XYZ file of C-alpha atoms in Angstrom:
472
model
C 0.092 -0.037 -0.048
C 1.384 3.452 -1.201
C 1.903 6.001 1.616
C -0.682 8.452 0.103
C -3.499 5.911 0.205
C -2.423 4.788 3.881
C -2.921 8.601 4.775
C -6.341 8.615 3.170
C -7.377 5.423 4.896
C -6.318 6.966 8.278
C -8.158 10.274 7.737
C -11.349 8.095 6.671
C -11.089 6.146 9.889
C -10.907 9.142 12.096
C -7.405 9.016 13.168
C -5.318 12.175 13.723
C -2.229 11.852 11.451
C -0.195 14.477 12.892
C 1.737 12.310 15.327
C 1.584 9.127 13.233
C 4.156 8.372 10.307
C 2.066 8.027 7.241
C 3.806 4.768 6.099
C 3.567 2.759 9.391
C 0.948 1.118 11.658
C 0.696 1.562 15.146
C 3.012 -0.485 17.414
C 1.435 -2.107 20.483
C 2.886 -2.310 24.005
C 0.912 -4.858 25.881
C 1.353 -4.930 29.657
C -0.069 -7.831 31.709
C 0.047 -7.649 35.581
C -0.343 -10.453 37.991
C -2.623 -10.443 41.029
C -3.031 -6.594 40.774
C -6.284 -5.488 42.677
C -8.395 -2.578 42.687
C -6.384 -0.916 45.144
C -4.295 0.434 42.168
C -5.291 3.746 40.807
C -7.526 3.934 43.880
C -10.225 2.207 42.018
C -11.760 0.507 45.309
C -11.603 3.529 47.325
C -9.269 2.217 49.646
C -6.706 5.022 49.233
C -3.603 3.278 50.816
C -1.788 2.058 47.301
C 0.848 4.377 45.780
C 0.800 3.961 42.128
C 2.184 7.086 40.529
C 3.215 5.200 37.177
C 0.149 3.921 36.327
C -1.439 6.991 37.210
C 0.801 8.790 34.788
C -0.087 6.355 32.318
C -3.914 6.768 32.772
C -3.452 10.453 32.130
C -2.337 9.507 28.503
C -5.418 7.464 27.660
C -8.682 6.065 28.992
C -8.907 4.250 32.423
C -11.618 1.714 32.516
C -13.014 1.947 36.212
C -15.392 -0.822 36.090
C -13.351 -3.563 34.018
C -13.580 -6.997 35.091
C -12.001 -10.353 34.552
C -13.620 -13.251 32.510
C -12.303 -15.715 35.287
C -10.779 -14.713 38.671
C -7.874 -17.173 38.347
C -4.653 -16.967 36.368
C -4.887 -19.526 33.560
C -8.681 -19.121 32.455
C -8.360 -15.520 32.802
C -5.139 -15.194 30.464
C -6.550 -17.965 28.011
C -9.605 -15.763 27.625
C -7.896 -12.531 27.021
C -5.235 -14.126 24.482
C -8.201 -16.060 22.596
C -11.138 -13.527 23.016
C -13.075 -16.678 24.105
C -15.073 -16.848 27.459
C -14.493 -19.756 29.688
C -18.133 -21.055 29.383
C -17.409 -21.141 25.568
C -13.903 -22.973 25.771
C -14.420 -25.157 28.849
C -10.894 -23.793 30.414
C -12.029 -23.100 33.963
C -9.054 -24.037 36.254
C -5.496 -23.244 36.511
C -4.512 -27.034 36.028
C -6.029 -27.163 32.606
C -3.690 -26.912 29.866
C -5.575 -24.607 27.306
C -3.005 -25.761 24.430
C -4.958 -29.285 24.789
C -8.135 -27.446 24.512
C -10.227 -28.866 21.342
C -12.741 -25.769 21.345
C -9.584 -23.499 20.998
C -7.113 -25.454 18.838
C -8.597 -23.867 15.574
C -8.604 -20.165 17.159
C -5.995 -17.605 16.643
C -4.559 -15.691 19.553
C -3.600 -12.101 20.037
C 0.106 -12.659 19.198
C -0.649 -15.007 16.388
C -3.233 -12.637 14.709
C -0.505 -9.762 14.956
C 2.273 -11.898 13.474
C -0.059 -12.866 10.655
C -0.538 -9.424 9.884
C 2.980 -8.381 9.318
C 4.081 -7.406 13.042
C 7.094 -8.302 14.673
C 5.779 -10.268 17.770
C 7.995 -10.425 20.908
C 7.140 -11.276 24.299
C 8.617 -11.497 28.037
C 7.549 -12.758 31.359
C 4.122 -14.205 32.407
C 1.649 -13.843 29.588
C 0.068 -17.341 29.957
C -0.507 -19.098 33.259
C 2.882 -19.811 34.931
C 4.202 -19.489 38.741
C 7.791 -19.512 40.264
C 6.180 -21.553 43.029
C 7.963 -24.500 41.548
C 10.686 -25.217 38.885
C 7.985 -27.077 36.829
C 5.732 -23.760 36.826
C 8.492 -21.577 35.563
C 7.555 -22.743 31.849
C 3.809 -22.625 32.386
C 1.185 -22.804 29.603
C 3.604 -20.984 27.040
C 2.390 -21.236 23.232
C 5.865 -20.683 21.609
C 4.611 -20.569 18.127
C 3.717 -17.015 17.531
C 6.651 -15.375 18.900
C 9.535 -14.063 16.965
C 11.431 -14.094 20.086
C 10.572 -14.680 23.869
C 12.305 -13.818 26.988
C 13.814 -15.635 28.686
C 13.116 -18.396 26.135
C 10.438 -20.029 24.344
C 10.227 -22.762 26.607
C 10.064 -20.827 29.829
C 8.178 -17.694 30.700
C 9.691 -16.474 34.123
C 13.169 -15.876 34.536
C 15.417 -16.961 37.568
C 14.105 -15.519 40.746
C 14.963 -15.113 44.336
C 14.174 -18.766 45.791
C 12.118 -18.538 48.930
C 13.251 -20.660 51.839
C 11.413 -23.798 52.415
C 10.276 -22.747 55.701
C 7.787 -19.713 55.694
C 9.241 -16.412 57.181
C 6.227 -14.648 58.127
C 3.325 -16.661 56.720
C 2.256 -20.278 57.187
C 3.579 -23.455 55.968
C -0.069 -24.893 55.586
C -0.550 -22.613 52.555
C 1.113 -23.158 49.226
C 3.851 -25.016 51.068
C 5.035 -22.088 52.650
C 4.876 -19.853 49.516
C 2.043 -17.572 50.955
C 4.857 -15.480 52.648
C 6.439 -12.199 52.673
C 9.719 -10.410 53.468
C 11.537 -7.263 52.492
C 14.837 -8.130 50.440
C 18.408 -6.178 50.611
C 18.267 -6.593 46.849
C 18.318 -4.284 43.754
C 15.178 -4.292 41.505
C 17.248 -5.458 38.536
C 17.959 -8.899 40.442
C 14.389 -9.540 40.603
C 12.643 -11.605 37.775
C 10.370 -8.713 36.899
C 13.353 -6.345 36.634
C 15.031 -8.671 34.215
C 12.000 -9.191 32.231
C 11.501 -5.284 32.126
C 15.337 -4.769 31.246
C 14.907 -7.024 28.275
C 11.783 -5.030 27.118
C 13.619 -1.740 27.512
C 16.133 -2.931 24.969
C 13.489 -3.770 22.431
C 11.881 -0.378 22.833
C 15.119 1.361 22.311
C 15.618 0.186 18.869
C 14.064 0.685 15.488
C 12.445 -2.413 14.240
C 11.880 -3.366 10.349
C 8.248 -4.155 10.917
C 5.517 -2.655 13.295
C 6.092 -4.002 16.753
C 3.939 -6.113 19.061
C 5.486 -5.998 22.318
C 3.947 -8.360 25.271
C 5.378 -7.688 28.685
C 4.241 -9.850 31.590
C 4.906 -8.458 35.217
C 4.695 -11.264 37.966
C 4.332 -9.133 41.190
C 2.364 -8.667 43.049
C 1.838 -12.612 43.068
C 2.936 -14.347 46.046
C 5.380 -14.821 47.742
C 5.901 -11.093 48.596
C 9.562 -11.161 48.443
C 10.141 -7.620 47.305
C 13.146 -5.278 47.812
C 13.062 -3.415 51.141
C 12.601 0.130 49.729
C 8.932 -0.859 48.604
C 8.236 -1.865 52.311
C 9.694 1.296 53.564
C 7.179 3.281 51.314
C 4.294 1.707 53.523
C 5.355 2.101 57.295
C 3.142 0.159 59.614
C 2.680 3.156 61.686
C 1.043 4.942 58.764
C -1.286 2.151 57.227
C -4.906 2.340 58.664
C -5.844 -0.754 60.260
C -7.849 -3.197 58.171
C -11.611 -3.202 58.684
C -12.965 -6.704 59.624
C -16.688 -7.091 59.216
C -17.332 -9.735 61.305
C -20.714 -10.585 60.189
C -19.996 -10.103 56.363
C -20.634 -13.871 55.514
C -24.016 -14.242 57.501
C -25.971 -13.729 54.281
C -23.630 -15.834 52.064
C -24.791 -19.012 50.586
C -22.736 -22.015 51.400
C -21.602 -22.247 47.580
C -19.987 -18.809 48.008
C -18.344 -19.528 51.455
C -16.999 -22.877 49.820
C -15.175 -21.069 47.300
C -13.370 -18.760 49.981
C -10.284 -19.177 51.848
C -11.412 -18.425 55.375
C -8.844 -20.697 56.901
C -6.053 -18.320 55.427
C -7.896 -15.323 56.995
C -8.362 -16.910 60.538
C -4.941 -17.624 60.575
C -3.680 -14.100 59.694
C -6.214 -12.675 62.277
C -5.157 -15.286 65.069
C -1.525 -14.393 64.577
C -2.203 -10.871 64.298
C -0.575 -10.653 60.807
C -3.386 -9.609 58.384
C -1.990 -5.640 58.358
C 1.461 -7.060 57.783
C 0.380 -9.223 54.844
C -1.535 -6.326 53.445
C 1.702 -3.920 53.844
C 3.604 -6.743 51.942
C 1.050 -6.816 48.999
C 1.291 -3.142 48.721
C 4.894 -3.203 48.608
C 4.785 -5.596 45.758
C 2.235 -3.644 43.976
C 4.421 -0.614 44.101
C 7.163 -2.432 42.862
C 5.071 -3.847 39.930
C 4.103 0.028 39.247
C 7.744 1.026 39.018
C 8.294 -1.756 36.580
C 5.529 0.006 34.644
C 7.187 3.356 34.836
C 10.236 2.011 33.392
C 8.536 0.748 30.489
C 6.828 4.231 29.907
C 10.280 5.686 30.236
C 11.853 3.574 27.739
C 9.080 4.089 25.171
C 9.103 7.736 25.360
C 12.858 8.006 25.025
C 12.668 5.307 21.949
C 11.839 5.588 18.241
C 8.376 4.484 18.667
C 6.998 7.001 21.349
C 4.627 8.783 18.495
C 3.321 5.656 17.159
C 2.487 3.276 19.911
C -0.692 1.825 21.372
C -0.357 1.044 25.137
C -2.592 -1.534 26.921
C -2.419 -2.187 30.597
C -4.238 -4.906 32.327
C -4.316 -7.205 35.193
C -5.475 -10.799 35.006
C -7.986 -10.741 38.046
C -8.454 -8.828 41.227
C -7.336 -10.111 44.787
C -8.997 -9.979 48.110
C -6.986 -9.027 51.092
C -9.310 -10.113 53.836
C -12.529 -8.553 52.393
C -15.267 -11.081 53.148
C -12.668 -12.801 55.249
C -11.006 -14.418 52.026
C -7.476 -13.967 50.695
C -6.396 -14.432 46.981
C -8.985 -14.668 44.093
C -11.308 -17.530 42.690
C -14.475 -16.268 44.174
C -17.064 -14.010 42.253
C -16.958 -11.002 44.408
C -16.275 -7.344 43.133
C -12.883 -7.423 44.919
C -11.694 -10.626 42.769
C -13.076 -9.786 39.382
C -12.369 -5.906 39.165
C -9.220 -5.180 37.429
C -7.135 -1.984 36.405
C -7.302 -1.610 32.774
C -5.898 1.600 30.658
C -5.795 1.899 26.884
C -3.444 4.720 25.268
C -4.036 5.618 21.636
C -3.132 9.049 21.119
C -4.655 9.017 17.427
C -7.967 8.723 19.217
C -7.727 11.372 21.853
C -9.522 11.566 25.003
C -6.184 11.531 27.210
C -6.707 11.528 31.151
C -10.501 10.161 30.860
C -12.281 7.787 33.076
C -15.038 5.442 31.756
C -17.249 3.985 34.394
C -19.269 1.740 32.183
C -18.722 -2.116 32.613
C -16.269 -3.767 30.287
C -14.504 -7.002 30.036
C -10.927 -8.179 29.440
C -12.366 -10.170 26.877
C -12.786 -6.777 24.852
C -8.856 -6.311 24.470
C -8.373 -8.547 21.620
C -11.435 -6.938 19.368
C -10.499 -3.739 20.651
C -6.774 -4.029 19.430
C -7.886 -5.504 16.026
C -10.000 -2.561 15.550
C -7.408 0.102 16.597
C -4.874 -1.422 14.585
C -6.790 -2.111 11.513
C -6.483 -5.794 11.357
C -9.390 -6.887 9.621
C -12.237 -8.434 11.680
C -12.543 -11.600 13.609
C -15.723 -14.039 13.821
C -17.066 -15.501 17.130
C -14.872 -13.269 19.720
C -16.729 -12.992 22.990
C -15.876 -9.715 23.559
C -16.583 -6.425 21.764
C -14.214 -3.557 20.633
C -14.150 -0.495 23.181
C -13.345 1.945 20.537
C -16.935 3.630 20.568
C -16.105 4.039 24.514
C -12.732 5.283 23.891
C -14.156 8.162 21.563
C -17.178 8.629 23.872
C -16.625 7.557 27.435
C -19.990 8.732 28.721
C -21.831 6.801 25.825
C -25.040 4.991 27.422
C -24.486 1.272 27.818
C -26.853 -1.412 29.116
C -24.006 -4.014 28.866
C -23.506 -6.757 31.282
C -20.125 -8.316 31.933
C -20.091 -11.916 33.009
C -17.185 -13.554 35.300
C -17.139 -17.328 35.589
C -15.366 -19.413 38.557
C -15.535 -23.135 37.851
C -18.248 -24.975 35.751
C -21.706 -22.984 35.709
C -20.903 -20.446 38.658
C -21.352 -16.842 37.277
C -21.121 -13.143 38.257
C -23.038 -10.706 36.229
C -22.061 -7.298 36.605
C -23.984 -4.066 35.256
C -23.322 -0.458 35.700
C -25.025 -0.392 39.168
C -25.664 -4.122 40.081
C -23.715 -7.321 40.744
C -25.844 -10.705 40.717
C -24.011 -14.047 41.477
C -25.752 -17.431 40.583
C -23.918 -20.570 41.554
C -24.136 -24.040 39.881
C -26.526 -25.385 42.866
C -28.835 -22.105 42.176
C -27.781 -20.071 44.960
C -27.572 -16.398 44.605
C -26.163 -13.141 45.651
C -27.278 -9.635 44.758
C -25.419 -6.218 45.516
C -26.362 -2.772 44.827
C -23.216 -0.762 44.049
C -24.814 2.468 44.280
C -25.551 2.045 48.006
C -23.033 -0.752 48.839
C -19.812 -0.714 47.021
C -18.203 -3.248 49.670
C -20.868 -5.636 48.911
C -21.654 -6.015 52.667
C -25.804 -6.833 52.094
C -27.058 -9.650 50.045
C -30.308 -8.599 48.503
C -30.997 -11.897 46.717
C -33.453 -13.141 49.049
C -35.558 -9.638 49.196
C -38.909 -10.096 47.163
C -38.573 -6.483 45.873
C -35.401 -7.291 43.784
C -36.619 -10.226 41.708
C -37.080 -7.995 38.503
C -33.688 -7.084 38.929
C -32.460 -10.598 39.360
C -34.322 -11.809 36.440
C -32.945 -8.860 34.200
C -29.554 -9.782 35.186
C -29.732 -13.429 34.985
C -30.671 -13.032 31.169
C -27.005 -12.356 30.742
C -25.793 -15.648 32.098
C -24.350 -18.154 29.523
C -27.104 -19.995 27.588
C -24.797 -23.096 27.717
C -21.846 -24.101 29.643
C -19.141 -26.211 27.791
C -17.787 -29.027 29.732
C -14.357 -28.747 31.100
C -12.053 -29.045 28.301
C -9.298 -30.492 28.728
C -10.965 -32.687 31.316
C -10.552 -32.230 34.805
C -8.396 -35.189 36.383
């Protein structure tokens, strides 16, 4: 395509061409963060987390303040992002299911494959698919090596060498994850951390000009456990300055057994009994701010490199994270704290810098949105939608409902103002976020909300695919 025709197409598409080279497609910097909850960017009104780098990025584009994962666990969430296919469609519900063996996905393209097929140089590093540093076997995870021109540290391994935690927990309990639910400040430089190594590699990619447009995916592992983080990030949150965590003792009184069964109440009881809940929160915040600093390094590298004026930046977390809310820790539940995620899209061609959009959106929307913004044709049967209309008009009316799935046939439906949960056994929860953003009062059994439940339940999946691959 000659440059004159390309300029015409950009204008017809509504793009501003003053900052975009007329003979180039936009590059993409795709940043995935593990276990980062809505403390980031002040999304849950907690106010304790310090995320200046993500705040800086949000000022360049649009921050979706009501974004939710398709599944509140690493593997099914990341599979849904990379394929654009919901868990109820694919049958990938749990971390132990190798999505590469899923018969319903073996004919589907993925984000990196689609970009490669459209002429992009596709590079990746760090945790993009499910992986974990809790064991040597977990470092490789479920990486699909085929779409990547190069991957760091290698096409057979997602996570670089990391500080190896001791076999005995330092502050946590050996009863949870074999002692890996633990935390401790490290007298170590950021660059010696696994994320520091991944980001250093990514900085080099952003510093050079590439012959083809670049799709660069960077996976940041923190704030995933264990919360072993350089001491300076712990020092950023002195215990004496942190407000004590609030414990709503009766919060589970109106929760059905199916919901309680999903939660990790044993973890919460142990932390409370040993007076360690606030210490664990401090450790999580330290790891969160460490991850935020990694984002800042990526922004700085992009700004000082040759692609600064023509790069779309996408930042997302795979799911939320409980820190004692509803007496639960971690993820794998269907409450707001586990499903809401930070999500930012920056495309300077479209405008609307520094805007917040409170319409409900899904991580499933990232694939079709990038295809739309980069002009990569169209894809059939994706379960998300392009967010370009909301990018262009964040206040546009929306009646959309977002579905999150935890295991087979357990779903939450999130609208602008409501959360409705229905478990596989038919048990329900309902929360009005206009009056109860912390989800302390379950309204599901109150007759006056029957019509609300009917309206929200209409968005539940019509069918639920059996687990694929089968769960052993």
